[in-house]
CSV table of C-alpha atoms in Angstrom, one decimal:
chain,number,residue,atom,x,y,z
A,23,ASN,CA,0.0,0.0,0.0
A,24,ALA,CA,1.2,3.5,-0.9
A,25,GLY,CA,-0.9,5.0,1.9
A,26,VAL,CA,-1.8,8.6,1.4
A,27,THR,CA,-0.1,10.3,-1.5
A,28,GLN,CA,-0.1,14.0,-2.4
A,29,THR,CA,1.0,15.9,-5.5
A,30,PRO,CA,2.8,18.2,-6.1
A,31,LYS,CA,5.3,18.4,-3.2
A,32,PHE,CA,6.1,22.1,-3.9
A,33,GLN,CA,4.2,24.7,-5.9
A,34,VAL,CA,4.6,28.4,-6.5
A,35,LEU,CA,1.6,30.4,-7.7
A,36,LYS,CA,1.0,34.0,-8.6
A,37,THR,CA,-1.9,35.8,-7.0
A,38,GLY,CA,-5.2,35.0,-8.8
A,39,GLN,CA,-4.0,31.7,-10.4
A,40,SER,CA,-5.9,28.6,-9.7
A,41,MET,CA,-4.7,25.1,-9.1
A,42,THR,CA,-5.7,21.7,-7.7
A,43,LEU,CA,-3.8,19.8,-5.0
A,44,GLN,CA,-4.2,16.1,-5.5
A,45,CYS,CA,-4.7,13.6,-2.7
A,46,ALA,CA,-5.2,9.8,-3.1
A,47,GLN,CA,-5.4,6.9,-0.7
A,48,ASP,CA,-5.4,3.2,-1.4
A,49,MET,CA,-6.6,1.9,1.9
A,50,ASN,CA,-10.4,2.0,1.1
A,51,HIS,CA,-10.9,4.7,3.8
A,52,GLU,CA,-14.2,6.4,4.0
A,53,TYR,CA,-13.0,9.5,5.7
A,54,MET,CA,-10.7,12.0,4.1
A,55,SER,CA,-9.7,15.6,5.1
A,56,TRP,CA,-7.5,18.6,4.2
A,57,TYR,CA,-5.5,20.6,6.7
A,58,ARG,CA,-3.3,23.6,6.3
A,59,GLN,CA,-0.4,24.2,8.7
A,60,ASP,CA,1.1,27.6,9.4
A,61,PRO,CA,3.8,28.4,11.9
A,62,GLY,CA,2.4,28.7,15.5
A,63,MET,CA,-1.1,27.8,14.3
A,64,GLY,CA,-1.0,24.1,14.2
A,65,LEU,CA,-3.2,22.1,11.8
A,66,ARG,CA,-6.4,23.8,10.7
A,67,LEU,CA,-9.2,21.8,9.1
A,68,ILE,CA,-10.2,23.1,5.7
A,69,HIS,CA,-12.7,20.5,4.4
A,70,TYR,CA,-13.5,16.9,5.1
A,71,SER,CA,-15.5,14.1,3.6
A,72,VAL,CA,-17.2,11.1,5.4
A,73,GLY,CA,-17.7,9.2,2.1
A,74,ALA,CA,-17.9,9.5,-1.7
A,75,GLY,CA,-20.3,12.3,-2.7
A,76,ILE,CA,-20.3,13.8,0.8
A,77,THR,CA,-18.2,16.9,1.8
A,78,ASP,CA,-18.4,19.4,4.5
A,79,GLN,CA,-16.6,22.6,5.7
A,80,GLY,CA,-14.0,22.7,8.4
A,81,GLU,CA,-12.6,25.6,10.4
A,82,VAL,CA,-11.1,27.6,7.4
A,83,PRO,CA,-13.0,26.7,4.2
A,84,ASN,CA,-13.0,30.1,2.5
A,85,GLY,CA,-11.1,30.2,-0.8
A,86,TYR,CA,-11.1,26.4,-1.2
A,87,ASN,CA,-13.4,23.9,-2.9
A,88,VAL,CA,-13.4,20.1,-2.7
A,89,SER,CA,-15.3,17.2,-4.3
A,90,ARG,CA,-15.3,13.5,-3.6
A,91,SER,CA,-16.4,11.5,-6.7
A,92,THR,CA,-14.5,8.4,-5.7
A,93,THR,CA,-13.5,6.8,-2.4
A,94,GLU,CA,-9.8,7.1,-3.3
A,95,ASP,CA,-9.4,10.7,-4.4
A,96,PHE,CA,-10.1,14.0,-2.6
A,97,PRO,CA,-8.7,17.0,-4.6
A,98,LEU,CA,-8.5,20.5,-3.1
A,99,ARG,CA,-9.1,23.4,-5.5
A,100,LEU,CA,-7.8,26.9,-5.0
A,101,LEU,CA,-10.0,29.0,-7.3
A,102,SER,CA,-8.1,32.3,-7.1
A,103,ALA,CA,-4.9,32.0,-5.0
A,104,ALA,CA,-4.1,34.7,-2.5
A,105,PRO,CA,-0.8,35.3,-0.5
A,106,SER,CA,-2.7,34.3,2.7
A,107,GLN,CA,-3.0,30.8,1.3
A,108,THR,CA,0.8,30.3,1.4
A,109,SER,CA,1.0,27.3,3.7
A,110,VAL,CA,1.8,23.6,4.0
A,111,TYR,CA,-1.2,21.5,3.1
A,112,PHE,CA,-1.8,18.0,4.4
A,113,CYS,CA,-4.3,15.4,3.3
A,114,ALA,CA,-5.4,12.7,5.8
A,115,SER,CA,-7.6,9.7,5.7
A,116,SER,CA,-9.1,7.2,8.2
A,117,LEU,CA,-11.2,4.1,8.1
A,118,ARG,CA,-14.2,6.2,8.9
A,119,ALA,CA,-15.2,9.3,10.9
A,120,GLY,CA,-14.8,8.7,14.6
A,121,PRO,CA,-12.2,7.2,16.9
A,122,TYR,CA,-9.8,6.0,14.2
A,123,GLU,CA,-6.2,7.0,13.6
A,124,GLN,CA,-5.6,9.5,10.8
A,125,TYR,CA,-3.0,8.7,8.2
A,126,PHE,CA,-1.4,11.8,6.8
A,127,GLY,CA,0.2,12.4,3.4
A,128,PRO,CA,3.7,14.0,3.1
A,129,GLY,CA,2.3,17.5,2.5
A,130,THR,CA,2.4,20.1,-0.3
A,131,ARG,CA,4.3,23.3,0.3
A,132,LEU,CA,2.5,26.1,-1.5
A,133,THR,CA,3.8,29.7,-2.0
A,134,VAL,CA,1.6,32.4,-3.4
A,135,THR,CA,3.4,35.5,-4.6
B,4,SER,CA,-15.9,28.5,20.3
B,5,GLN,CA,-13.9,25.4,20.9
B,6,LYS,CA,-10.3,25.9,21.9
B,7,ILE,CA,-7.3,23.6,22.3
B,8,GLU,CA,-4.1,24.8,23.9
B,9,GLN,CA,-0.8,22.9,24.3
B,10,ASN,CA,2.4,23.9,26.1
B,11,SER,CA,3.1,27.1,24.4
B,12,GLU,CA,6.9,26.9,24.7
B,13,ALA,CA,9.3,24.3,23.6
B,14,LEU,CA,10.2,21.6,26.2
B,15,ASN,CA,13.8,20.8,26.7
B,16,ILE,CA,14.7,17.8,28.8
B,17,GLN,CA,17.7,15.6,29.5
B,18,GLU,CA,17.9,12.1,28.1
B,19,GLY,CA,16.5,9.5,30.5
B,20,LYS,CA,14.0,11.9,32.1
B,21,THR,CA,10.2,11.8,31.7
B,22,ALA,CA,8.7,14.4,29.3
B,23,THR,CA,5.2,15.6,30.2
B,24,LEU,CA,3.2,17.5,27.6
B,25,THR,CA,-0.2,19.2,28.3
B,26,CYS,CA,-3.3,19.6,26.2
B,27,ASN,CA,-6.1,21.7,27.6
B,28,TYR,CA,-9.4,22.3,25.9
B,29,THR,CA,-12.5,24.5,26.5
B,30,ASN,CA,-16.2,24.6,25.5
B,31,TYR,CA,-16.4,21.0,24.4
B,32,SER,CA,-16.8,17.5,25.8
B,33,PRO,CA,-15.0,15.2,23.3
B,34,ALA,CA,-15.7,11.5,23.1
B,35,TYR,CA,-12.0,10.9,22.6
B,36,LEU,CA,-8.7,12.5,22.1
B,37,GLN,CA,-5.7,11.6,20.0
B,38,TRP,CA,-1.9,12.3,20.1
B,39,TYR,CA,0.3,12.6,17.1
B,40,ARG,CA,4.1,13.1,16.5
B,41,GLN,CA,5.4,15.3,13.7
B,42,ASP,CA,9.0,15.5,12.5
B,43,PRO,CA,10.2,18.5,10.5
B,44,GLY,CA,9.0,18.4,6.8
B,45,ARG,CA,6.8,15.3,7.4
B,46,GLY,CA,3.1,14.7,8.0
B,47,PRO,CA,1.9,13.8,11.5
B,48,VAL,CA,2.0,10.2,12.7
B,49,PHE,CA,-0.6,8.7,15.0
B,50,LEU,CA,0.6,7.6,18.5
B,51,LEU,CA,-2.3,7.0,20.8
B,52,LEU,CA,-6.1,7.4,21.2
B,53,ILE,CA,-7.9,7.7,24.5
B,54,ARG,CA,-11.7,7.6,25.0
B,55,GLU,CA,-13.6,9.7,27.6
B,56,ASN,CA,-14.3,6.7,29.7
B,57,GLU,CA,-10.6,5.7,29.9
B,58,LYS,CA,-8.5,7.5,32.5
B,59,GLU,CA,-5.1,6.3,31.2
B,60,LYS,CA,-3.6,4.5,28.2
B,61,ARG,CA,-0.1,3.1,27.7
B,62,LYS,CA,2.0,2.1,24.7
B,63,GLU,CA,5.6,1.1,25.4
B,64,ARG,CA,7.2,4.2,26.9
B,65,LEU,CA,4.2,6.4,26.1
B,66,LYS,CA,1.3,7.2,28.6
B,67,VAL,CA,-1.7,9.4,28.0
B,68,THR,CA,-4.2,10.5,30.7
B,69,PHE,CA,-7.6,12.1,30.0
B,70,ASP,CA,-9.3,14.1,32.7
B,71,THR,CA,-12.7,15.2,31.5
B,72,THR,CA,-13.4,17.2,34.6
B,73,LEU,CA,-10.3,19.3,34.2
B,74,LYS,CA,-10.7,19.2,30.4
B,75,GLN,CA,-7.1,18.2,30.1
B,76,SER,CA,-4.9,15.4,28.7
B,77,LEU,CA,-1.3,14.7,29.7
B,78,PHE,CA,1.1,12.9,27.4
B,79,HIS,CA,4.2,11.3,29.1
B,80,ILE,CA,7.3,9.9,27.5
B,81,THR,CA,9.3,7.9,30.0
B,82,ALA,CA,13.1,7.2,29.7
B,83,SER,CA,13.2,9.8,26.9
B,84,GLN,CA,15.8,9.5,24.1
B,85,PRO,CA,17.1,12.1,21.6
B,86,ALA,CA,15.1,10.2,18.9
B,87,ASP,CA,12.0,11.4,20.7
B,88,SER,CA,12.7,15.0,19.7
B,89,ALA,CA,9.8,16.1,17.6
B,90,THR,CA,6.6,18.2,17.7
B,91,TYR,CA,3.7,16.5,19.5
B,92,LEU,CA,0.1,17.4,18.6
B,93,CYS,CA,-3.1,16.6,20.4
B,94,ALA,CA,-6.4,16.4,18.5
B,95,LEU,CA,-10.1,16.5,19.6
B,96,ASP,CA,-13.1,15.1,17.8
B,97,LEU,CA,-15.9,17.6,17.5
B,98,GLY,CA,-18.3,15.0,16.1
B,99,GLY,CA,-19.4,14.2,12.6
B,100,GLY,CA,-15.9,13.9,11.3
B,101,LYS,CA,-14.5,17.3,12.5
B,102,LEU,CA,-11.1,16.7,14.1
B,103,ILE,CA,-9.3,19.8,15.4
B,104,PHE,CA,-5.7,20.0,16.5
B,105,GLY,CA,-3.7,22.0,19.0
B,106,GLN,CA,-0.8,24.1,17.9
B,107,GLY,CA,1.7,21.4,19.1
B,108,THR,CA,4.6,21.3,21.6
B,109,GLU,CA,8.2,21.0,20.4
B,110,LEU,CA,10.1,18.5,22.5
B,111,SER,CA,13.9,18.5,22.5
B,112,VAL,CA,15.7,15.7,24.3
B,113,LYS,CA,19.4,16.4,24.9
B,114,PRO,CA,22.0,13.6,25.3
């Protein structure tokens, strides 16, 4: 099993550009989520999904869109990048929502200039 | 709003001593709490989960306590080693799939 994979590892965007951060898992997990991590702020939940076709907002959803058309994939879209979205983004998955360990991907470091 | 706070400053201890990290929360009664380890440039890795009806949980040199009255969890590493140096994160489940994390405590174990 590859676990949770994220692409790209690094990305530089100009303000106003759009892009999609990819996340995939091969563990047949129902639950997937996206976090951003900024210095001194810890991990903040952006969006999450409890199963294919179901998504919901986390703590900081503004500026981000998600969809979950398959169990395996959970892409995160930035529609119009802003410097405030400069961060490290982590995708995570677990068997289902609830008391289950989260498996994290390696992260994507995004810089918006 | 729900709030989670961990030791705000980095923790520096000597090898062989016990490290104790604190996670305090307000305005919520979580059914369970999790602890993760994060190394620089890597994603967090799961360590332990403790439920509200469990006072204590152990795994090798790790021990977690959960006091729902004090709204606090303590994370202990006994006989600490330099390899234990990392950032440790606690996380609370808000229900329905919402998991929120504290800001983390950086632990440094000196030989």
